[in-house]
mmCIF file of C-alpha atoms in Angstrom:
data_model
loop_
_atom_site.group_PDB
_atom_site.id
_atom_site.type_symbol
_atom_site.label_atom_id
_atom_site.label_comp_id
_atom_site.label_asym_id
_atom_site.label_seq_id
_atom_site.Cartn_x
_atom_site.Cartn_y
_atom_site.Cartn_z
ATOM 1 C CA UNK A 1 95.356 71.231 133.658
ATOM 2 C CA UNK A 2 97.439 74.538 133.853
ATOM 3 C CA UNK A 3 101.014 74.763 135.184
ATOM 4 C CA UNK A 4 101.068 75.633 138.825
ATOM 5 C CA UNK A 5 104.612 74.975 139.908
ATOM 6 C CA UNK A 6 108.131 75.467 138.844
ATOM 7 C CA UNK A 7 111.168 73.477 140.071
ATOM 8 C CA UNK A 8 114.840 73.661 139.578
ATOM 9 C CA UNK A 9 117.478 70.911 139.539
ATOM 10 C CA UNK A 10 120.701 72.849 140.302
ATOM 11 C CA UNK A 11 124.017 70.926 139.771
ATOM 12 C CA UNK A 12 127.263 71.983 141.406
ATOM 13 C CA UNK A 13 130.490 69.995 141.268
ATOM 14 C CA UNK A 14 128.690 66.843 140.316
ATOM 15 C CA UNK A 15 126.079 67.103 143.241
ATOM 16 C CA UNK A 16 122.410 68.381 143.232
ATOM 17 C CA UNK A 17 121.219 71.075 145.480
ATOM 18 C CA UNK A 18 118.195 70.269 147.775
ATOM 19 C CA UNK A 19 116.702 72.684 150.322
ATOM 20 C CA UNK A 20 115.185 71.920 153.677
ATOM 21 C CA UNK A 21 111.770 73.335 153.902
ATOM 22 C CA UNK A 22 111.163 74.292 157.535
ATOM 23 C CA UNK A 23 107.386 74.013 157.147
ATOM 24 C CA UNK A 24 107.059 70.679 155.427
ATOM 25 C CA UNK A 25 110.253 69.367 157.331
ATOM 26 C CA UNK A 26 111.752 67.689 154.361
ATOM 27 C CA UNK A 27 114.279 68.156 151.590
ATOM 28 C CA UNK A 28 113.017 69.233 148.289
ATOM 29 C CA UNK A 29 113.888 70.938 144.918
ATOM 30 C CA UNK A 30 114.169 74.754 145.011
ATOM 31 C CA UNK A 31 110.882 75.940 143.578
ATOM 32 C CA UNK A 32 107.286 76.731 144.150
ATOM 33 C CA UNK A 33 104.087 78.277 142.935
ATOM 34 C CA UNK A 34 103.939 80.127 139.612
ATOM 35 C CA UNK A 35 102.305 83.604 140.476
ATOM 36 C CA UNK A 36 99.683 85.443 138.354
ATOM 37 C CA UNK A 37 101.278 86.999 135.397
ATOM 38 C CA UNK A 38 104.664 85.150 135.899
ATOM 39 C CA UNK A 39 105.963 82.508 133.385
ATOM 40 C CA UNK A 40 107.149 79.259 134.604
ATOM 41 C CA UNK A 41 110.811 80.331 134.024
ATOM 42 C CA UNK A 42 110.377 83.517 135.961
ATOM 43 C CA UNK A 43 108.742 81.486 138.756
ATOM 44 C CA UNK A 44 111.707 79.102 138.825
ATOM 45 C CA UNK A 45 114.225 81.995 138.803
ATOM 46 C CA UNK A 46 112.499 83.748 141.531
ATOM 47 C CA UNK A 47 112.034 80.788 143.660
ATOM 48 C CA UNK A 48 115.690 79.646 143.280
ATOM 49 C CA UNK A 49 116.808 83.256 144.365
ATOM 50 C CA UNK A 50 114.426 83.431 147.234
ATOM 51 C CA UNK A 51 115.240 79.976 148.607
ATOM 52 C CA UNK A 52 118.908 79.399 147.949
ATOM 53 C CA UNK A 53 120.307 83.018 146.961
ATOM 54 C CA UNK A 54 121.387 81.612 143.611
ATOM 55 C CA UNK A 55 120.851 82.970 140.080
ATOM 56 C CA UNK A 56 121.411 80.834 137.027
ATOM 57 C CA UNK A 57 120.697 80.323 133.513
ATOM 58 C CA UNK A 58 117.701 77.788 133.426
ATOM 59 C CA UNK A 59 117.331 74.973 130.703
ATOM 60 C CA UNK A 60 113.595 73.904 130.475
ATOM 61 C CA UNK A 61 113.642 70.104 130.789
ATOM 62 C CA UNK A 62 109.801 69.411 130.576
ATOM 63 C CA UNK A 63 106.500 69.174 132.295
ATOM 64 C CA UNK A 64 106.111 67.149 135.522
ATOM 65 C CA UNK A 65 102.848 65.577 136.720
ATOM 66 C CA UNK A 66 102.297 64.218 140.238
ATOM 67 C CA UNK A 67 99.492 63.142 142.222
ATOM 68 C CA UNK A 68 99.118 64.338 145.809
ATOM 69 C CA UNK A 69 95.976 62.562 146.841
ATOM 70 C CA UNK A 70 95.867 61.947 150.481
ATOM 71 C CA UNK A 71 98.116 64.828 151.329
ATOM 72 C CA UNK A 72 97.041 68.257 152.548
ATOM 73 C CA UNK A 73 97.190 70.484 149.481
ATOM 74 C CA UNK A 74 95.448 73.468 148.149
ATOM 75 C CA UNK A 75 94.546 71.746 144.767
ATOM 76 C CA UNK A 76 91.151 70.364 144.870
ATOM 77 C CA UNK A 77 92.106 67.365 142.519
ATOM 78 C CA UNK A 78 95.392 66.801 144.279
ATOM 79 C CA UNK A 79 97.113 66.640 140.887
ATOM 80 C CA UNK A 80 99.871 69.061 140.167
ATOM 81 C CA UNK A 81 101.607 70.060 136.848
ATOM 82 C CA UNK A 82 104.918 71.794 137.103
ATOM 83 C CA UNK A 83 107.692 73.017 134.919
ATOM 84 C CA UNK A 84 111.200 71.574 135.470
ATOM 85 C CA UNK A 85 114.224 73.432 134.874
ATOM 86 C CA UNK A 86 118.092 72.544 135.105
ATOM 87 C CA UNK A 87 121.104 74.689 135.919
ATOM 88 C CA UNK A 88 124.677 74.140 136.432
ATOM 89 C CA UNK A 89 126.823 76.443 138.454
ATOM 90 C CA UNK A 90 130.560 76.326 138.888
ATOM 91 C CA UNK A 91 130.469 78.658 141.877
ATOM 92 C CA UNK A 92 127.760 78.817 144.360
ATOM 93 C CA UNK A 93 126.654 82.116 146.071
ATOM 94 C CA UNK A 94 126.435 82.004 149.874
ATOM 95 C CA UNK A 95 123.240 80.588 151.139
ATOM 96 C CA UNK A 96 121.169 82.892 153.386
ATOM 97 C CA UNK A 97 118.651 81.168 155.716
ATOM 98 C CA UNK A 98 115.185 82.589 155.197
ATOM 99 C CA UNK A 99 111.511 82.206 156.456
ATOM 100 C CA UNK A 100 110.869 79.115 154.380
ATOM 101 C CA UNK A 101 114.243 77.378 153.912
ATOM 102 C CA UNK A 102 116.517 76.633 156.805
ATOM 103 C CA UNK A 103 119.364 74.918 154.897
ATOM 104 C CA UNK A 104 120.688 73.755 151.480
ATOM 105 C CA UNK A 105 122.063 70.309 151.105
ATOM 106 C CA UNK A 106 124.210 68.996 148.244
ATOM 107 C CA UNK A 107 123.594 65.286 147.457
ATOM 108 C CA UNK A 108 125.540 62.975 145.307
ATOM 109 C CA UNK A 109 123.640 61.261 142.567
ATOM 110 C CA UNK A 110 123.133 58.311 142.029
ATOM 111 C CA UNK A 111 124.918 57.280 145.377
ATOM 112 C CA UNK A 112 122.325 58.908 147.599
ATOM 113 C CA UNK A 113 119.072 58.276 145.581
ATOM 114 C CA UNK A 114 117.933 55.528 148.003
ATOM 115 C CA UNK A 115 117.746 57.757 150.941
ATOM 116 C CA UNK A 116 115.772 60.629 149.186
ATOM 117 C CA UNK A 117 112.066 61.104 149.029
ATOM 118 C CA UNK A 118 110.593 58.978 146.092
ATOM 119 C CA UNK A 119 109.527 62.220 144.032
ATOM 120 C CA UNK A 120 113.061 63.600 144.261
ATOM 121 C CA UNK A 121 114.666 60.353 143.221
ATOM 122 C CA UNK A 122 112.199 59.947 140.373
ATOM 123 C CA UNK A 123 112.877 63.362 139.015
ATOM 124 C CA UNK A 124 116.646 62.747 139.309
ATOM 125 C CA UNK A 125 116.360 59.423 137.497
ATOM 126 C CA UNK A 126 114.448 61.111 134.816
ATOM 127 C CA UNK A 127 117.051 63.718 134.229
ATOM 128 C CA UNK A 128 119.934 61.460 134.847
ATOM 129 C CA UNK A 129 121.348 62.236 131.509
ATOM 130 C CA UNK A 130 121.993 65.714 132.683
ATOM 131 C CA UNK A 131 123.725 64.625 135.827
#
């Protein structure tokens, strides 16, 4: 199965940045679809800039697989494979609200893991050595 998505775990002052997707009405990692002719890293950098107004050096962490059966998605199998990247920034650029993202939220890990979506919490547990 080919990679279709790229996500970024962005750390700042001990917290992780999540974005509030105005269409899905939930917090998620910055990221999205990999476009034709684009590498996973290029997609992650583009999505991070589009959704948060941040640029960063991205470190590849690995490939994620999740099953979206039962949810409304465009993938026929419901399975998604995505590249996961990590970045840490000392100073954040000003967030600019956009068509897709209405807010950014910094969450403390592990203190706030219990209130997060299971997918987000699972990813953060998997990369806890970086946090």
